[in-house]
């Protein structure tokens, strides 16, 4: 084998080997590089044992038994370099199954936060992560897809997402801002397996305007601001690791208001993976910016208009790319959904911004849980931006969220333009004892985006 590989690497080929494939057009599946190596990309579920039915050299049929090894009878495995020789010339092939890939979404781990928050222990979360990473490696189907072309697919995990509320309020012990307990049982486990893991921040990870009416701490305190910085740093460090690992089609990049470069920003981000564009907010796209408070001064809050403007420009310049979206807050799930979008606590309290905004929140007097205001100020304009990108299913943008701790599956229709629709899949908390499932397994098609979403348990 070593000699054949060496020969193939050093000797320019004067002839080209091609195959007749069972049920597949060779010219559509094969691509040959400058060194003569040919990659054959096959639909998911292809029967490799009956794949090659005939062999040609420069378009002329040859006896397959004269090729070593015989392509019609030899064992072919995905991602294995296969070298065939004929008349003392070597031809290299690699067979790949890369049209489909699977992502797993979970949320609201609340590591060590207890049953009152459907919290998950580090041990349980580590087990869940290992089960996710090992999906399909035993040759068994975890879920059964019904999408045409993927019915025979044994799903394996290509990428994992956590949609916020990662541990206790602002860190490991509820105040430190560090997230080692969460990272050790999720991100580090994924790194060891070589499977990219992306997480975003929820309202328990970043300072909300107010906590509850019973504990109405106002906005970002000095310690809260430090914890916010720790959270965003943890996210950026994790993203940087995967950027350096070169697992994405392009590096993760961030949406930032350059006019507030010295102020706190949540830094939502985007990246492209297997020809699909992912847009990742944290609590949501309208998370306010703020100037860090002092020991005797409150934070100064700013509207997120600059970030939304950057998002809009980016989407317009990448409109042909199939897109998938996510944030912590659901679009419709939960009886208090609209107050979340209005930055209100359970008493309707929120903090006005020091500057004007076309997205609300700087104005006072918005009614508690006001659906009309939430739709008009935030959901409608965001859905209009999202609709500019490709990858919709039945005319609906594909979106994933958490926060609600229960599964939900609804479509938001803009109250301004009925054609603007967002299909939001809300995932349950893994520690919720009343839900039999705790994650979504999502089937993606390269270049097309979401094809199927299935609830399951790990």
mmCIF file of C-alpha atoms in Angstrom, residues 67-319:
data_model
loop_
_atom_site.group_PDB
_atom_site.id
_atom_site.type_symbol
_atom_site.label_atom_id
_atom_site.label_comp_id
_atom_site.label_asym_id
_atom_site.label_seq_id
_atom_site.Cartn_x
_atom_site.Cartn_y
_atom_site.Cartn_z
ATOM 1 C CA UNK A 67 -8.022 -4.053 -11.426
ATOM 2 C CA UNK A 68 -6.366 -4.559 -8.038
ATOM 3 C CA UNK A 69 -8.315 -4.755 -5.830
ATOM 4 C CA UNK A 70 -11.435 -5.462 -7.883
ATOM 5 C CA UNK A 71 -13.625 -2.360 -7.372
ATOM 6 C CA UNK A 72 -16.854 -4.331 -7.833
ATOM 7 C CA UNK A 73 -16.094 -6.753 -4.998
ATOM 8 C CA UNK A 74 -13.728 -4.941 -2.614
ATOM 9 C CA UNK A 75 -14.965 -3.463 0.650
ATOM 10 C CA UNK A 76 -15.450 0.312 0.495
ATOM 11 C CA UNK A 77 -15.707 2.462 3.611
ATOM 12 C CA UNK A 78 -16.501 6.136 3.950
ATOM 13 C CA UNK A 79 -13.528 8.479 4.467
ATOM 14 C CA UNK A 80 -11.009 5.754 3.612
ATOM 15 C CA UNK A 81 -8.438 6.376 0.886
ATOM 16 C CA UNK A 82 -8.770 3.548 -1.639
ATOM 17 C CA UNK A 83 -6.039 2.954 -4.237
ATOM 18 C CA UNK A 84 -6.746 0.848 -7.333
ATOM 19 C CA UNK A 85 -4.040 -0.253 -9.801
ATOM 20 C CA UNK A 86 -4.402 -1.186 -13.458
ATOM 21 C CA UNK A 87 -1.583 -1.794 -15.931
ATOM 22 C CA UNK A 88 0.946 -0.659 -13.320
ATOM 23 C CA UNK A 89 -0.783 2.682 -12.777
ATOM 24 C CA UNK A 90 -2.391 3.741 -9.497
ATOM 25 C CA UNK A 91 -5.627 5.671 -8.990
ATOM 26 C CA UNK A 92 -6.691 7.095 -5.643
ATOM 27 C CA UNK A 93 -10.290 7.512 -4.473
ATOM 28 C CA UNK A 94 -12.066 8.628 -1.347
ATOM 29 C CA UNK A 95 -15.780 8.014 -0.805
ATOM 30 C CA UNK A 96 -17.578 10.517 1.423
ATOM 31 C CA UNK A 97 -21.136 10.898 2.694
ATOM 32 C CA UNK A 98 -21.442 14.616 3.116
ATOM 33 C CA UNK A 99 -24.777 15.761 1.763
ATOM 34 C CA UNK A 100 -26.505 15.448 5.135
ATOM 35 C CA UNK A 101 -25.351 16.340 8.641
ATOM 36 C CA UNK A 102 -26.953 16.401 12.085
ATOM 37 C CA UNK A 103 -26.947 19.003 14.831
ATOM 38 C CA UNK A 104 -28.135 18.564 18.415
ATOM 39 C CA UNK A 105 -29.765 21.429 20.337
ATOM 40 C CA UNK A 106 -30.303 21.588 24.092
ATOM 41 C CA UNK A 107 -30.759 24.470 26.533
ATOM 42 C CA UNK A 108 -31.168 25.605 30.139
ATOM 43 C CA UNK A 109 -28.749 23.195 31.784
ATOM 44 C CA UNK A 110 -28.708 25.326 34.968
ATOM 45 C CA UNK A 111 -25.754 23.237 36.146
ATOM 46 C CA UNK A 112 -26.014 22.569 39.905
ATOM 47 C CA UNK A 113 -28.822 25.125 40.306
ATOM 48 C CA UNK A 114 -31.298 22.659 41.761
ATOM 49 C CA UNK A 115 -34.752 21.313 41.030
ATOM 50 C CA UNK A 116 -36.395 24.726 41.326
ATOM 51 C CA UNK A 117 -34.714 25.622 38.038
ATOM 52 C CA UNK A 118 -34.840 22.115 36.535
ATOM 53 C CA UNK A 119 -31.118 22.088 37.197
ATOM 54 C CA UNK A 120 -28.795 19.387 35.902
ATOM 55 C CA UNK A 121 -25.857 17.930 37.807
ATOM 56 C CA UNK A 122 -22.407 17.947 36.272
ATOM 57 C CA UNK A 123 -22.428 14.160 36.220
ATOM 58 C CA UNK A 124 -25.752 13.977 34.394
ATOM 59 C CA UNK A 125 -24.729 16.655 31.901
ATOM 60 C CA UNK A 126 -21.467 14.842 31.177
ATOM 61 C CA UNK A 127 -23.438 11.665 30.477
ATOM 62 C CA UNK A 128 -25.825 13.548 28.197
ATOM 63 C CA UNK A 129 -22.899 15.048 26.272
ATOM 64 C CA UNK A 130 -21.217 11.671 25.842
ATOM 65 C CA UNK A 131 -24.470 10.158 24.597
ATOM 66 C CA UNK A 132 -24.835 12.989 22.099
ATOM 67 C CA UNK A 133 -21.264 12.599 20.895
ATOM 68 C CA UNK A 134 -21.632 8.827 20.525
ATOM 69 C CA UNK A 135 -24.941 8.973 18.644
ATOM 70 C CA UNK A 136 -24.938 6.466 15.806
ATOM 71 C CA UNK A 137 -21.446 5.158 16.435
ATOM 72 C CA UNK A 138 -22.903 1.781 17.420
ATOM 73 C CA UNK A 139 -24.538 1.510 14.014
ATOM 74 C CA UNK A 140 -28.006 2.030 15.465
ATOM 75 C CA UNK A 141 -30.451 4.791 14.629
ATOM 76 C CA UNK A 142 -31.166 7.187 17.470
ATOM 77 C CA UNK A 143 -33.961 8.775 15.441
ATOM 78 C CA UNK A 144 -35.582 7.891 12.126
ATOM 79 C CA UNK A 145 -35.785 10.593 9.494
ATOM 80 C CA UNK A 146 -38.565 10.582 6.921
ATOM 81 C CA UNK A 147 -36.977 13.157 4.611
ATOM 82 C CA UNK A 148 -36.487 11.752 1.130
ATOM 83 C CA UNK A 149 -32.903 10.633 0.671
ATOM 84 C CA UNK A 150 -32.194 10.442 4.410
ATOM 85 C CA UNK A 151 -34.477 7.593 5.474
ATOM 86 C CA UNK A 152 -31.536 5.165 5.626
ATOM 87 C CA UNK A 153 -29.243 7.585 7.415
ATOM 88 C CA UNK A 154 -27.809 6.533 10.761
ATOM 89 C CA UNK A 155 -27.614 9.958 12.436
ATOM 90 C CA UNK A 156 -24.251 10.973 13.858
ATOM 91 C CA UNK A 157 -23.543 14.273 15.587
ATOM 92 C CA UNK A 158 -21.692 16.873 13.531
ATOM 93 C CA UNK A 159 -22.275 19.928 15.744
ATOM 94 C CA UNK A 160 -23.869 20.711 19.141
ATOM 95 C CA UNK A 161 -25.620 23.851 20.398
ATOM 96 C CA UNK A 162 -26.586 24.972 23.917
ATOM 97 C CA UNK A 163 -29.073 27.863 23.921
ATOM 98 C CA UNK A 164 -28.306 29.588 27.213
ATOM 99 C CA UNK A 165 -28.902 29.546 30.983
ATOM 100 C CA UNK A 166 -25.838 27.404 31.304
ATOM 101 C CA UNK A 167 -25.417 27.233 35.093
ATOM 102 C CA UNK A 168 -26.315 29.177 38.218
ATOM 103 C CA UNK A 169 -27.016 32.903 38.084
ATOM 104 C CA UNK A 170 -23.828 34.404 36.651
ATOM 105 C CA UNK A 171 -21.499 31.536 37.320
ATOM 106 C CA UNK A 172 -20.474 28.427 39.179
ATOM 107 C CA UNK A 173 -21.557 29.571 42.629
ATOM 108 C CA UNK A 174 -24.164 32.131 41.689
ATOM 109 C CA UNK A 175 -21.849 35.144 41.768
ATOM 110 C CA UNK A 176 -18.315 34.407 40.542
ATOM 111 C CA UNK A 177 -19.014 34.899 36.849
ATOM 112 C CA UNK A 178 -16.844 31.908 35.930
ATOM 113 C CA UNK A 179 -18.501 28.913 34.284
ATOM 114 C CA UNK A 180 -16.051 26.066 34.848
ATOM 115 C CA UNK A 181 -18.701 23.594 36.020
ATOM 116 C CA UNK A 182 -20.649 24.028 32.793
ATOM 117 C CA UNK A 183 -17.586 24.132 30.559
ATOM 118 C CA UNK A 184 -16.034 21.005 32.068
ATOM 119 C CA UNK A 185 -19.102 18.864 31.409
ATOM 120 C CA UNK A 186 -19.917 20.261 27.958
ATOM 121 C CA UNK A 187 -17.285 22.233 26.040
ATOM 122 C CA UNK A 188 -14.295 20.232 27.265
ATOM 123 C CA UNK A 189 -16.053 16.938 26.546
ATOM 124 C CA UNK A 190 -16.818 18.126 23.008
ATOM 125 C CA UNK A 191 -13.212 19.255 22.486
ATOM 126 C CA UNK A 192 -11.933 15.828 23.486
ATOM 127 C CA UNK A 193 -14.253 14.270 20.908
ATOM 128 C CA UNK A 194 -13.391 16.795 18.200
ATOM 129 C CA UNK A 195 -17.052 17.743 17.646
ATOM 130 C CA UNK A 196 -17.748 21.508 17.546
ATOM 131 C CA UNK A 197 -19.829 22.839 20.440
ATOM 132 C CA UNK A 198 -21.385 26.309 20.411
ATOM 133 C CA UNK A 199 -23.172 27.932 23.342
ATOM 134 C CA UNK A 200 -24.928 31.245 23.860
ATOM 135 C CA UNK A 201 -25.912 33.220 26.968
ATOM 136 C CA UNK A 202 -29.379 33.337 28.525
ATOM 137 C CA UNK A 203 -30.959 35.692 31.032
ATOM 138 C CA UNK A 204 -29.327 33.815 33.936
ATOM 139 C CA UNK A 205 -25.925 34.351 32.320
ATOM 140 C CA UNK A 206 -26.248 38.081 31.560
ATOM 141 C CA UNK A 207 -27.725 40.771 33.800
ATOM 142 C CA UNK A 208 -31.421 41.303 33.086
ATOM 143 C CA UNK A 209 -32.968 44.753 33.562
ATOM 144 C CA UNK A 210 -34.440 43.595 36.858
ATOM 145 C CA UNK A 211 -34.748 40.309 38.662
ATOM 146 C CA UNK A 212 -38.081 39.363 40.179
ATOM 147 C CA UNK A 213 -40.463 41.682 42.000
ATOM 148 C CA UNK A 214 -39.462 39.982 45.231
ATOM 149 C CA UNK A 215 -35.795 40.685 44.518
ATOM 150 C CA UNK A 216 -35.834 43.806 42.342
ATOM 151 C CA UNK A 217 -32.096 44.338 41.927
ATOM 152 C CA UNK A 218 -31.739 46.921 39.214
ATOM 153 C CA UNK A 219 -29.650 46.053 36.179
ATOM 154 C CA UNK A 220 -25.914 45.552 36.064
ATOM 155 C CA UNK A 221 -24.157 46.221 39.361
ATOM 156 C CA UNK A 222 -20.371 46.389 39.475
ATOM 157 C CA UNK A 223 -20.147 42.693 40.294
ATOM 158 C CA UNK A 224 -22.847 41.882 37.753
ATOM 159 C CA UNK A 225 -20.951 43.704 35.042
ATOM 160 C CA UNK A 226 -17.821 41.707 35.821
ATOM 161 C CA UNK A 227 -19.859 38.504 35.639
ATOM 162 C CA UNK A 228 -21.268 39.567 32.267
ATOM 163 C CA UNK A 229 -17.741 40.059 30.967
ATOM 164 C CA UNK A 230 -16.770 36.603 32.245
ATOM 165 C CA UNK A 231 -19.731 35.053 30.434
ATOM 166 C CA UNK A 232 -18.993 36.688 27.085
ATOM 167 C CA UNK A 233 -15.291 35.898 27.481
ATOM 168 C CA UNK A 234 -16.123 32.231 28.041
ATOM 169 C CA UNK A 235 -18.217 32.204 24.873
ATOM 170 C CA UNK A 236 -15.560 33.974 22.804
ATOM 171 C CA UNK A 237 -12.797 31.688 24.126
ATOM 172 C CA UNK A 238 -14.839 28.641 23.165
ATOM 173 C CA UNK A 239 -15.522 30.114 19.722
ATOM 174 C CA UNK A 240 -11.832 30.902 19.262
ATOM 175 C CA UNK A 241 -10.923 27.303 20.033
ATOM 176 C CA UNK A 242 -13.171 26.043 17.232
ATOM 177 C CA UNK A 243 -11.972 28.774 14.883
ATOM 178 C CA UNK A 244 -8.418 27.583 15.465
ATOM 179 C CA UNK A 245 -9.510 23.974 14.957
ATOM 180 C CA UNK A 246 -10.667 25.000 11.455
ATOM 181 C CA UNK A 247 -13.906 23.027 11.639
ATOM 182 C CA UNK A 248 -16.019 25.778 10.056
ATOM 183 C CA UNK A 249 -16.223 26.975 6.474
ATOM 184 C CA UNK A 250 -15.164 30.378 7.794
ATOM 185 C CA UNK A 251 -14.255 31.790 11.196
ATOM 186 C CA UNK A 252 -16.917 32.943 13.654
ATOM 187 C CA UNK A 253 -17.430 36.705 13.422
ATOM 188 C CA UNK A 254 -19.315 39.099 15.717
ATOM 189 C CA UNK A 255 -21.946 41.810 15.378
ATOM 190 C CA UNK A 256 -20.673 44.850 17.274
ATOM 191 C CA UNK A 257 -21.734 48.488 17.507
ATOM 192 C CA UNK A 258 -18.427 50.234 16.785
ATOM 193 C CA UNK A 259 -19.729 53.449 18.364
ATOM 194 C CA UNK A 260 -19.742 51.699 21.744
ATOM 195 C CA UNK A 261 -16.510 49.732 21.510
ATOM 196 C CA UNK A 262 -15.582 50.561 25.114
ATOM 197 C CA UNK A 263 -19.005 49.580 26.513
ATOM 198 C CA UNK A 264 -20.395 46.161 27.343
ATOM 199 C CA UNK A 265 -21.912 44.324 24.378
ATOM 200 C CA UNK A 266 -23.178 40.768 24.226
ATOM 201 C CA UNK A 267 -21.578 40.268 20.778
ATOM 202 C CA UNK A 268 -23.947 37.976 18.889
ATOM 203 C CA UNK A 269 -22.151 36.082 16.147
ATOM 204 C CA UNK A 270 -22.364 34.119 12.923
ATOM 205 C CA UNK A 271 -20.452 31.382 11.126
ATOM 206 C CA UNK A 272 -20.823 29.016 8.211
ATOM 207 C CA UNK A 273 -20.646 25.244 8.667
ATOM 208 C CA UNK A 274 -21.045 22.706 5.860
ATOM 209 C CA UNK A 275 -22.433 25.388 3.574
ATOM 210 C CA UNK A 276 -25.130 26.506 6.059
ATOM 211 C CA UNK A 277 -25.092 29.943 7.750
ATOM 212 C CA UNK A 278 -25.795 30.026 11.511
ATOM 213 C CA UNK A 279 -26.887 33.259 13.244
ATOM 214 C CA UNK A 280 -26.460 33.139 17.035
ATOM 215 C CA UNK A 281 -27.846 35.739 19.432
ATOM 216 C CA UNK A 282 -27.691 35.433 23.222
ATOM 217 C CA UNK A 283 -30.746 36.343 25.293
ATOM 218 C CA UNK A 284 -31.988 37.903 22.067
ATOM 219 C CA UNK A 285 -30.797 40.271 19.359
ATOM 220 C CA UNK A 286 -32.051 43.314 21.297
ATOM 221 C CA UNK A 287 -29.822 42.830 24.341
ATOM 222 C CA UNK A 288 -28.935 46.365 25.486
ATOM 223 C CA UNK A 289 -25.420 47.748 25.518
ATOM 224 C CA UNK A 290 -24.279 49.540 28.654
ATOM 225 C CA UNK A 291 -21.511 51.610 30.162
ATOM 226 C CA UNK A 292 -20.107 49.792 33.154
ATOM 227 C CA UNK A 293 -21.410 51.096 36.512
ATOM 228 C CA UNK A 294 -19.138 52.394 39.229
ATOM 229 C CA UNK A 295 -19.415 51.632 42.926
ATOM 230 C CA UNK A 296 -21.595 54.721 43.405
ATOM 231 C CA UNK A 297 -23.065 55.140 39.905
ATOM 232 C CA UNK A 298 -25.538 53.067 37.926
ATOM 233 C CA UNK A 299 -24.915 51.630 34.482
ATOM 234 C CA UNK A 300 -25.855 53.745 31.477
ATOM 235 C CA UNK A 301 -27.854 51.694 28.991
ATOM 236 C CA UNK A 302 -27.862 52.123 25.210
ATOM 237 C CA UNK A 303 -30.220 50.887 22.516
ATOM 238 C CA UNK A 304 -29.094 47.920 20.350
ATOM 239 C CA UNK A 305 -29.810 49.713 17.065
ATOM 240 C CA UNK A 306 -26.169 49.639 15.934
ATOM 241 C CA UNK A 307 -25.992 45.865 16.368
ATOM 242 C CA UNK A 308 -29.275 45.331 14.520
ATOM 243 C CA UNK A 309 -28.049 47.575 11.712
ATOM 244 C CA UNK A 310 -24.867 45.481 11.414
ATOM 245 C CA UNK A 311 -26.972 42.316 11.345
ATOM 246 C CA UNK A 312 -29.247 43.690 8.631
ATOM 247 C CA UNK A 313 -26.311 44.699 6.425
ATOM 248 C CA UNK A 314 -24.669 41.326 6.855
ATOM 249 C CA UNK A 315 -27.830 39.376 6.027
ATOM 250 C CA UNK A 316 -28.410 41.459 2.913
ATOM 251 C CA UNK A 317 -24.882 40.701 1.687
ATOM 252 C CA UNK A 318 -25.289 36.964 2.453
ATOM 253 C CA UNK A 319 -28.902 36.566 1.378
#
